[in-house]
Coordinates of C-alpha atoms (C1' of nucleotides) in Angstrom, one line a residue:
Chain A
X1 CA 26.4 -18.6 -98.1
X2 CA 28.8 -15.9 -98.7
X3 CA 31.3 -14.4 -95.9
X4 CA 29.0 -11.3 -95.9
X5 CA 25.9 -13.3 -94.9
X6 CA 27.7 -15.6 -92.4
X7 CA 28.7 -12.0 -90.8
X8 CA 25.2 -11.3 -90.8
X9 CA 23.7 -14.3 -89.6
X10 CA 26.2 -14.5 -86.9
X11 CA 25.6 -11.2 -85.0
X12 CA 21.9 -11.5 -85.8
X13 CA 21.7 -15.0 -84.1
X14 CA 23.9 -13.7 -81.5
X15 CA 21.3 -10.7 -80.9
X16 CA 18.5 -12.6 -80.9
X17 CA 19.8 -15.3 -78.7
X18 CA 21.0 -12.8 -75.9
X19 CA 17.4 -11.7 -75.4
X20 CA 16.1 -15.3 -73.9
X21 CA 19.3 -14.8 -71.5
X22 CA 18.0 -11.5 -70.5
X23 CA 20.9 -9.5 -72.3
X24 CA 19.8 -6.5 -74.8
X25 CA 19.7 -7.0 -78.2
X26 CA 22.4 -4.3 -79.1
X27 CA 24.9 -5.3 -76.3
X28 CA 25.0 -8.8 -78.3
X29 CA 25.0 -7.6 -81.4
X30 CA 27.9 -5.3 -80.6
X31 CA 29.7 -8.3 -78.8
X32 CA 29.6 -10.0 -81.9
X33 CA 30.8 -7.7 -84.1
X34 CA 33.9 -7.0 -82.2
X35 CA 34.4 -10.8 -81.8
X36 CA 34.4 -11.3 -85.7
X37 CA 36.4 -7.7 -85.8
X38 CA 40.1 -8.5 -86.4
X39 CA 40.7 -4.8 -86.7
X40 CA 39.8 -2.3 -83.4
X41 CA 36.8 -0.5 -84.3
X42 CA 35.6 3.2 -83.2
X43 CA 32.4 4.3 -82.2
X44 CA 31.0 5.2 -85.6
X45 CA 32.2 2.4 -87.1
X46 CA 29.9 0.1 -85.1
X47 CA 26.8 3.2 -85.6
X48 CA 27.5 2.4 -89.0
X49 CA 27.4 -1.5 -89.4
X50 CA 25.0 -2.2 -86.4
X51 CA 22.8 0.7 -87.5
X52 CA 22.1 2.0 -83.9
X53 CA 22.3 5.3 -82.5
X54 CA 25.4 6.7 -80.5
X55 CA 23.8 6.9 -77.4
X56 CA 23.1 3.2 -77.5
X57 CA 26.5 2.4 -79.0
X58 CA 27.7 4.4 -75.6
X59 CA 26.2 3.0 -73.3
X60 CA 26.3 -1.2 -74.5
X61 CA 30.3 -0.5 -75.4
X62 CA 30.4 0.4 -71.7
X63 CA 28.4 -2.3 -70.2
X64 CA 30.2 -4.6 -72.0
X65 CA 33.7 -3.2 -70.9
X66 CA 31.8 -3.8 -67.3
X67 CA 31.4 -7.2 -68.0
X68 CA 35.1 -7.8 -68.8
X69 CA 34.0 -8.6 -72.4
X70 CA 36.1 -6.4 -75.0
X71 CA 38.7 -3.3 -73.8
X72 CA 38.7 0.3 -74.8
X73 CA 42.7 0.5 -77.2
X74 CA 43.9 3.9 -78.1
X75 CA 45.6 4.2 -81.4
X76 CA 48.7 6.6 -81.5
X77 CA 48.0 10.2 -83.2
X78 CA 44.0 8.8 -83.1
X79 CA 41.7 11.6 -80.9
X80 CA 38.6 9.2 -80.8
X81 CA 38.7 5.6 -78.8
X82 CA 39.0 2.2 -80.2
X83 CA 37.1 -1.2 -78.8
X84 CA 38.4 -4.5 -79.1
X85 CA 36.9 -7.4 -78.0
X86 CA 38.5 -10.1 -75.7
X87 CA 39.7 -12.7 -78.5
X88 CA 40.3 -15.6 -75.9
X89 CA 36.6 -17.6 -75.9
X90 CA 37.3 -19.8 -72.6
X91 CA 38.4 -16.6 -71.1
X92 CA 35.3 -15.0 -72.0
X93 CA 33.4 -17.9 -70.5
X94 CA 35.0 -17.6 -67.4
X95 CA 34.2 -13.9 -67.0
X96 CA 30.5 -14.7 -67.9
X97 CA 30.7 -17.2 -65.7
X98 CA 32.1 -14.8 -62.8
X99 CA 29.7 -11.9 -63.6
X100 CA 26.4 -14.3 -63.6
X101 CA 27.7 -15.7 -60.5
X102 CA 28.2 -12.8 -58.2
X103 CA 25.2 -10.7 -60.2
X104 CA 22.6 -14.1 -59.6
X105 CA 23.9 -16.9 -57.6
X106 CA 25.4 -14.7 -54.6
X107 CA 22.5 -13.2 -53.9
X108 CA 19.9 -16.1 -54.2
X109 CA 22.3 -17.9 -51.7
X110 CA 22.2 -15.3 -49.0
X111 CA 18.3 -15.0 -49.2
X112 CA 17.9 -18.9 -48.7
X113 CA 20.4 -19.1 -46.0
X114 CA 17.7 -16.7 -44.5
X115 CA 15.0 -18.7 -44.4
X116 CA 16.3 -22.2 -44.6
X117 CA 16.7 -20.0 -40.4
X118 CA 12.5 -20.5 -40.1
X119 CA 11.3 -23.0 -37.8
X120 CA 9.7 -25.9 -39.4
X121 CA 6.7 -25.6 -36.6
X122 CA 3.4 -26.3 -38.8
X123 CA 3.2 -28.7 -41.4
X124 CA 3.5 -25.2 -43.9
X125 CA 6.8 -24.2 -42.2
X126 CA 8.0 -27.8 -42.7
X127 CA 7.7 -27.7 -46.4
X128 CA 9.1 -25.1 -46.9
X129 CA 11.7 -25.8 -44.8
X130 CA 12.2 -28.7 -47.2
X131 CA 12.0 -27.1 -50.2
X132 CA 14.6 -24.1 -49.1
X133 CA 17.1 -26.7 -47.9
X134 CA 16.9 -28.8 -51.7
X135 CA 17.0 -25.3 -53.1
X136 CA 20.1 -24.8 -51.2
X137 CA 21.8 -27.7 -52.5
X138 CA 20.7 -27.0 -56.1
X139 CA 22.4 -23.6 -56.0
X140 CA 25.0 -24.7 -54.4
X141 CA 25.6 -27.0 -57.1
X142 CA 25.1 -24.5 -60.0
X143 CA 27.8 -21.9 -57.4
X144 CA 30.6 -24.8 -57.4
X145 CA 30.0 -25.5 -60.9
X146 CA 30.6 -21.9 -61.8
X147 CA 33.3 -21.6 -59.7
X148 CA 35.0 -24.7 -61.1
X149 CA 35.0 -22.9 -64.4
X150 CA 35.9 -19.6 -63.3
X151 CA 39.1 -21.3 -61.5
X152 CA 40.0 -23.4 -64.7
X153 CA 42.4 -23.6 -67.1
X154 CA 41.7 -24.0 -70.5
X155 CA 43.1 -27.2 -70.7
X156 CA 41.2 -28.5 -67.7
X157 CA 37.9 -27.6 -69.3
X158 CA 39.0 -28.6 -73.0
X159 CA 39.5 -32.1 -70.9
X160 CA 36.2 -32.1 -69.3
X161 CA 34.7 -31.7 -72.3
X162 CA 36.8 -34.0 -74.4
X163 CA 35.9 -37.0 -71.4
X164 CA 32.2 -36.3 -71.4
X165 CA 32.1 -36.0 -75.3
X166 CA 33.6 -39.3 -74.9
Chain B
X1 CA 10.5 -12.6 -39.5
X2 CA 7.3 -14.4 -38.9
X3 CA 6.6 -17.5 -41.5
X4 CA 4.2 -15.1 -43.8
X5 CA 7.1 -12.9 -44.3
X6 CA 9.3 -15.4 -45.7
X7 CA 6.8 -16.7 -48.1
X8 CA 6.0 -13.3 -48.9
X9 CA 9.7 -13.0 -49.5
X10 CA 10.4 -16.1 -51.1
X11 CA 7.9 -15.6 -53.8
X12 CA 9.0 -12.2 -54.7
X13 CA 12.4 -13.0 -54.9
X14 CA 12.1 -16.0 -57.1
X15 CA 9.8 -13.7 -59.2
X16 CA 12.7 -11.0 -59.3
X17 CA 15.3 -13.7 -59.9
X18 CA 13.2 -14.8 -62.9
X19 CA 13.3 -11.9 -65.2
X20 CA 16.8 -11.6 -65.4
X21 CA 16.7 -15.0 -66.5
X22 CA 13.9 -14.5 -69.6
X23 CA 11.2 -15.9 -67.4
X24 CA 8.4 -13.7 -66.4
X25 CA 7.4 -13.1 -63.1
X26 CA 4.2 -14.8 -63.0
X27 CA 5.3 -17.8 -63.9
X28 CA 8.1 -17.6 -61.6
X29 CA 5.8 -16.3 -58.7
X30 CA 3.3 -19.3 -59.6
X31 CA 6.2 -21.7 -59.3
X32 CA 7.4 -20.9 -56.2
X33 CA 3.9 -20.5 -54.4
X34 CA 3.2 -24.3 -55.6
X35 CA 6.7 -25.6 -54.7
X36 CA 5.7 -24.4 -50.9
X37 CA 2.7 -25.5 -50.8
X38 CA 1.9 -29.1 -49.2
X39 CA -1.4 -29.0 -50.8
X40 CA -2.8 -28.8 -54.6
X41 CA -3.8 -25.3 -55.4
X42 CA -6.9 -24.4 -57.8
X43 CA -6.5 -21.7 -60.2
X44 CA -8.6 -19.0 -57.5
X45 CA -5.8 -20.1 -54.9
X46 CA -3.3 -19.0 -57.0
X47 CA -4.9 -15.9 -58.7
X48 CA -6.3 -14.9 -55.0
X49 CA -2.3 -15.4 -52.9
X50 CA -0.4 -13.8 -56.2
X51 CA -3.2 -11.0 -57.5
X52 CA -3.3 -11.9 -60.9
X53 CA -5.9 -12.1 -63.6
X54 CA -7.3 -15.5 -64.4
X55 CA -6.3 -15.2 -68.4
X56 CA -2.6 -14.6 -66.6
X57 CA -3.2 -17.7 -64.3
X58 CA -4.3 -20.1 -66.7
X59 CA -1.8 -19.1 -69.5
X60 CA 1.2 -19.1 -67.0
X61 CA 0.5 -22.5 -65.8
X62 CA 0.3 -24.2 -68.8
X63 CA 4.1 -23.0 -69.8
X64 CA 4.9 -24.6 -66.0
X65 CA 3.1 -28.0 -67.4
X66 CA 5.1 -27.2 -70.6
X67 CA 8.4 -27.4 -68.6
X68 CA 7.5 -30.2 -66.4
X69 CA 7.5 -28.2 -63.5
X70 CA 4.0 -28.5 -62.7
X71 CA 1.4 -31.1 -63.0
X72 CA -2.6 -31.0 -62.8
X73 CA -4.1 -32.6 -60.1
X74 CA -7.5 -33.9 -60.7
X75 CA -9.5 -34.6 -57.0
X76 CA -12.3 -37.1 -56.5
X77 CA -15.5 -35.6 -56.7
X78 CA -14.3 -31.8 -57.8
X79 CA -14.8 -30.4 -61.0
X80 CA -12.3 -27.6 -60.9
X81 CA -8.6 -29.0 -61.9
X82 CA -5.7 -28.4 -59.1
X83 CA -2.0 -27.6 -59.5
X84 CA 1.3 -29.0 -57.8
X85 CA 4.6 -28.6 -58.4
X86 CA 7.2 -31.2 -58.8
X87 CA 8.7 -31.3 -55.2
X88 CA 11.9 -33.0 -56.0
X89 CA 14.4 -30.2 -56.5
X90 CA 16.8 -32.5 -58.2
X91 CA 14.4 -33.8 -60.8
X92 CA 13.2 -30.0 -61.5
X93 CA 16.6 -28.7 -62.0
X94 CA 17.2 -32.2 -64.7
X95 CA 14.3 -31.0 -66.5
X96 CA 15.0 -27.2 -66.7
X97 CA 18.7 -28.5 -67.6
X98 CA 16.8 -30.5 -69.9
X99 CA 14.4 -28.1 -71.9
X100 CA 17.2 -25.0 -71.5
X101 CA 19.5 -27.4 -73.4
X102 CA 16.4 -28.3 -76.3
X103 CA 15.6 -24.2 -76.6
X104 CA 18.9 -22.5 -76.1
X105 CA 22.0 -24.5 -76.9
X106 CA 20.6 -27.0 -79.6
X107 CA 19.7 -24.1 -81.9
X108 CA 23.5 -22.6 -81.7
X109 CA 24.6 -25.6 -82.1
X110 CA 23.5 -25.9 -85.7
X111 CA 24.4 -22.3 -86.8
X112 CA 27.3 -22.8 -85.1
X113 CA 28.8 -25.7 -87.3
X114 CA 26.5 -24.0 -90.6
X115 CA 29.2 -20.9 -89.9
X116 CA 32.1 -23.0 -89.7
X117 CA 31.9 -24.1 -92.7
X118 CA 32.5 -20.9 -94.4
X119 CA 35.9 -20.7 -95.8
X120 CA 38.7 -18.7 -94.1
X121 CA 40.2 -17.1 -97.4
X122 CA 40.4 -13.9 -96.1
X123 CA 42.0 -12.4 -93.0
X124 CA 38.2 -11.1 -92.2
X125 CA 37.2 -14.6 -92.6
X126 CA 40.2 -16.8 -90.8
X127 CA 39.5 -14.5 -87.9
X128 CA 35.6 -15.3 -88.1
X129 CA 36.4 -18.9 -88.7
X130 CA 38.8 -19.1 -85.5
X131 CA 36.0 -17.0 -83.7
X132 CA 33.3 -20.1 -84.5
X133 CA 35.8 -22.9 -83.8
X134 CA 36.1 -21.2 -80.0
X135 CA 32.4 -21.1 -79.6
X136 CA 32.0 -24.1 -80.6
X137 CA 34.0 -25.5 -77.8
X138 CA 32.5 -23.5 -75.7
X139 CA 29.0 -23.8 -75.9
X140 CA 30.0 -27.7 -76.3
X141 CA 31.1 -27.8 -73.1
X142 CA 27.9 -25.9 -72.1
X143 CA 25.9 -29.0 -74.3
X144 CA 28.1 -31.6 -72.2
X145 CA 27.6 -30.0 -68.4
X146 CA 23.9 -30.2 -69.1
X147 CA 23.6 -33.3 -70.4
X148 CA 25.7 -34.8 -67.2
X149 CA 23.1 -33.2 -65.1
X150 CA 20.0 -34.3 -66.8
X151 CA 21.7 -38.2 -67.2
X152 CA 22.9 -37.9 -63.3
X153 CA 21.3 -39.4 -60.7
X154 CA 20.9 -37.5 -57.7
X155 CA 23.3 -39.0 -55.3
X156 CA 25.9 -38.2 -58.2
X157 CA 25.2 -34.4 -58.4
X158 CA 25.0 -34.3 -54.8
X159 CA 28.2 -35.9 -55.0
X160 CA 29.9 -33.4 -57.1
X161 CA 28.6 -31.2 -55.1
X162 CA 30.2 -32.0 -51.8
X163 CA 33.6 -33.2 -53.6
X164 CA 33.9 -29.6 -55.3
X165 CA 32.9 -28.2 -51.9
X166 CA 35.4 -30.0 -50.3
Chain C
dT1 C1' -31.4 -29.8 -74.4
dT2 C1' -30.2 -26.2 -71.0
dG3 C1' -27.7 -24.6 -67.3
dT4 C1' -23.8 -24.5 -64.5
dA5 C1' -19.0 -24.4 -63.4
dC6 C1' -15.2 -24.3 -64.9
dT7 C1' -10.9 -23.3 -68.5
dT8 C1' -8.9 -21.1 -72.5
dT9 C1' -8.2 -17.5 -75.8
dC10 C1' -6.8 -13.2 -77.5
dA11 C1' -7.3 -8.2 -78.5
dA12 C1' -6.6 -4.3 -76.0
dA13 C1' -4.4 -2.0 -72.0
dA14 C1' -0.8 -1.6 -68.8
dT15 C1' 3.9 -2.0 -67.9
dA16 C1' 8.8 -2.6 -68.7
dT17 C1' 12.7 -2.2 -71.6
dT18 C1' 15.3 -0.4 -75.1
dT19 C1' 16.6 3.1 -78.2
dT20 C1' 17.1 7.7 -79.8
dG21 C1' 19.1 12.2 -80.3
dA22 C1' 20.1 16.5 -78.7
dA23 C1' 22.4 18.7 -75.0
dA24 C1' 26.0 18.7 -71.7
dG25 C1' 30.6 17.1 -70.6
dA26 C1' 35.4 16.0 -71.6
dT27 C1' 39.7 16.5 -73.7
dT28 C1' 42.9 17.8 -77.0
dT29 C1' 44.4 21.3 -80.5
dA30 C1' 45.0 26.0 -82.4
Chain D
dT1 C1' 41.1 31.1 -74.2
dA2 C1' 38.2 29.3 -77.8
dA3 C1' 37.2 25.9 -81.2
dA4 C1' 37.1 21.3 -82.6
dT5 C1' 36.3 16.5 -81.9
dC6 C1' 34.8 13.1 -79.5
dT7 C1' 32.0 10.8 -75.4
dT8 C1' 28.4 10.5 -72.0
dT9 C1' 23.9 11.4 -70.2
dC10 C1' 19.1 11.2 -69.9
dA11 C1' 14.2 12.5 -70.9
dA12 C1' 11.2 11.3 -74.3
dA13 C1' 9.8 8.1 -78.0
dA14 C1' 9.7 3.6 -79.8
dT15 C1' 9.3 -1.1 -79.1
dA16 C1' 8.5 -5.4 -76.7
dT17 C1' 6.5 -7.9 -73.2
dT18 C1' 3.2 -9.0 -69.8
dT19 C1' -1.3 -8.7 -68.0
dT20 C1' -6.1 -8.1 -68.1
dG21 C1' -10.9 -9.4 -68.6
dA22 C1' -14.6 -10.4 -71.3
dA23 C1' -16.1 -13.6 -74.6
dA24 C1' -15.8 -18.1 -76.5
dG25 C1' -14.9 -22.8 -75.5
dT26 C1' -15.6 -27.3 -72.9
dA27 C1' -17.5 -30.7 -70.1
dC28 C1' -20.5 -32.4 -67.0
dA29 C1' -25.2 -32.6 -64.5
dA30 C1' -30.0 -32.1 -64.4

DNA sequence: TTGTACTTTCAAAATATTTTGAAAGATTTA
DNA sequence: TAAATCTTTCAAAATATTTTGAAAGTACAA
């Protein structure tokens, strides 16, 4: 396989991937692109290489500047803007981990601490009282999990994974 | 809110929930009415409570059977086939740990180290060879948290849980 | 064997999401 | 101020996913 082809592959599989994770095709894509980048690149130079329109260029390089996931650099003497993507891979895991965690565990929590509140009075209202209060557990287990990694150090989770990996 | 309203709400936002997680809303919607239900449903239960089509039904609980989320229920004397969800939450978060890992990290996994292998004789390629070295650890670490939770037993998650929680 | 009661399949329709591209909006330069 | 260069917006078009429902399939009973 050649370095052009590994490119390829690379943000293909990244593109295809982010769609079972409910992430668009072209926000991956561009993700990967500026990962692999070791230059800043400007707007038409992902148009170019990701063969997608500038409107969608726009709008991903934004959403992904929401997420925390690559930064906007201005080159001296250059009119038009620069993106570079966040270099440090634990780092981005932790912002993933932050953004998925406020934008799906957060709000999951505060519906099931709603109706773990429903009286258990017929044997219907009893399971599902059961099943909101293992719910609750589970979620709370996936929130502290997150939370450990959003609160890590690198080392700590390079040491997690070095014990576990045994 | 009366019982009917929380079920009404806890099935619509598990269906919600679902899509930004790559699951569709029926399926979602069909697991969560089984998980509160204390008895086995038939497929007209299901297709009567959610409104769906019976091709939609039938499709939708097979990919639950699929994941091990669901199993069919056969009842003395009745010739239609009944559903029920598995009701320990523990067990069905293990086996969507479980089948996430088989579908989503095992396949990275492989073009992960397949990418790594390309040589880094270029400052293009040392920076795409560093880039795959990172995710590798990363989505290691991903491969290791899940595996923990699909080897753990219950009392050990639930022990994580409340030592992280503190 | 035929009829009945179910389940599954799958092409077409409905719906949802993503992408495009041209127009409007900024911002800097002349 | 006007022109040039770049970015953002958003309605419409393209694409992808989900849902429908009727037909085909299956299995049991008479």
């Amino acid at each position: 396989m050649t370095f052009d082809e590994a490119k390829d592959k690379f943000i293909h599989t990244w593109g295809t991937l982010a769609t079972q994770w409910g992430i668009n095709r072209s926000m991956a894509q561009l993700h990967a692109l500026l990962l692999i980048s070791p230059e800043p690149l400007a707007t038409e130079d992902v148009m170019e290489q990701l063969q997608i329109s500038r409107g969608n260029a726009s709008m991903n390089l934004r959403d992904l500047m929401d997420w925390g996931l690559i930064y906007k650099q201005l080159k001296p003497g250059e009119r038009r803007e620069f993106f570079i993507a966040e270099k440090d891979i634990w780092k981005v895991a932790r912002q993933v981990a932050k953004e998925r965690r406020r934008r799906e565990i957060t709000p999951v929590v505060e519906v099931l601490n709603e109706l773990k509140a429903i009286p258990a009075d017929t044997p219907e209202a009893a399971e599902f009282h059961r099943v909101m209060e293992g719910l609750s557990n589970v979620v709370g287990f996936a929130d502290n999990t997150l939370n450990a990694v959003i609160k890590a150090e690198e080392n700590w989770l390079v040491g997690q994974f070095l014990k576990v990996f045994r």
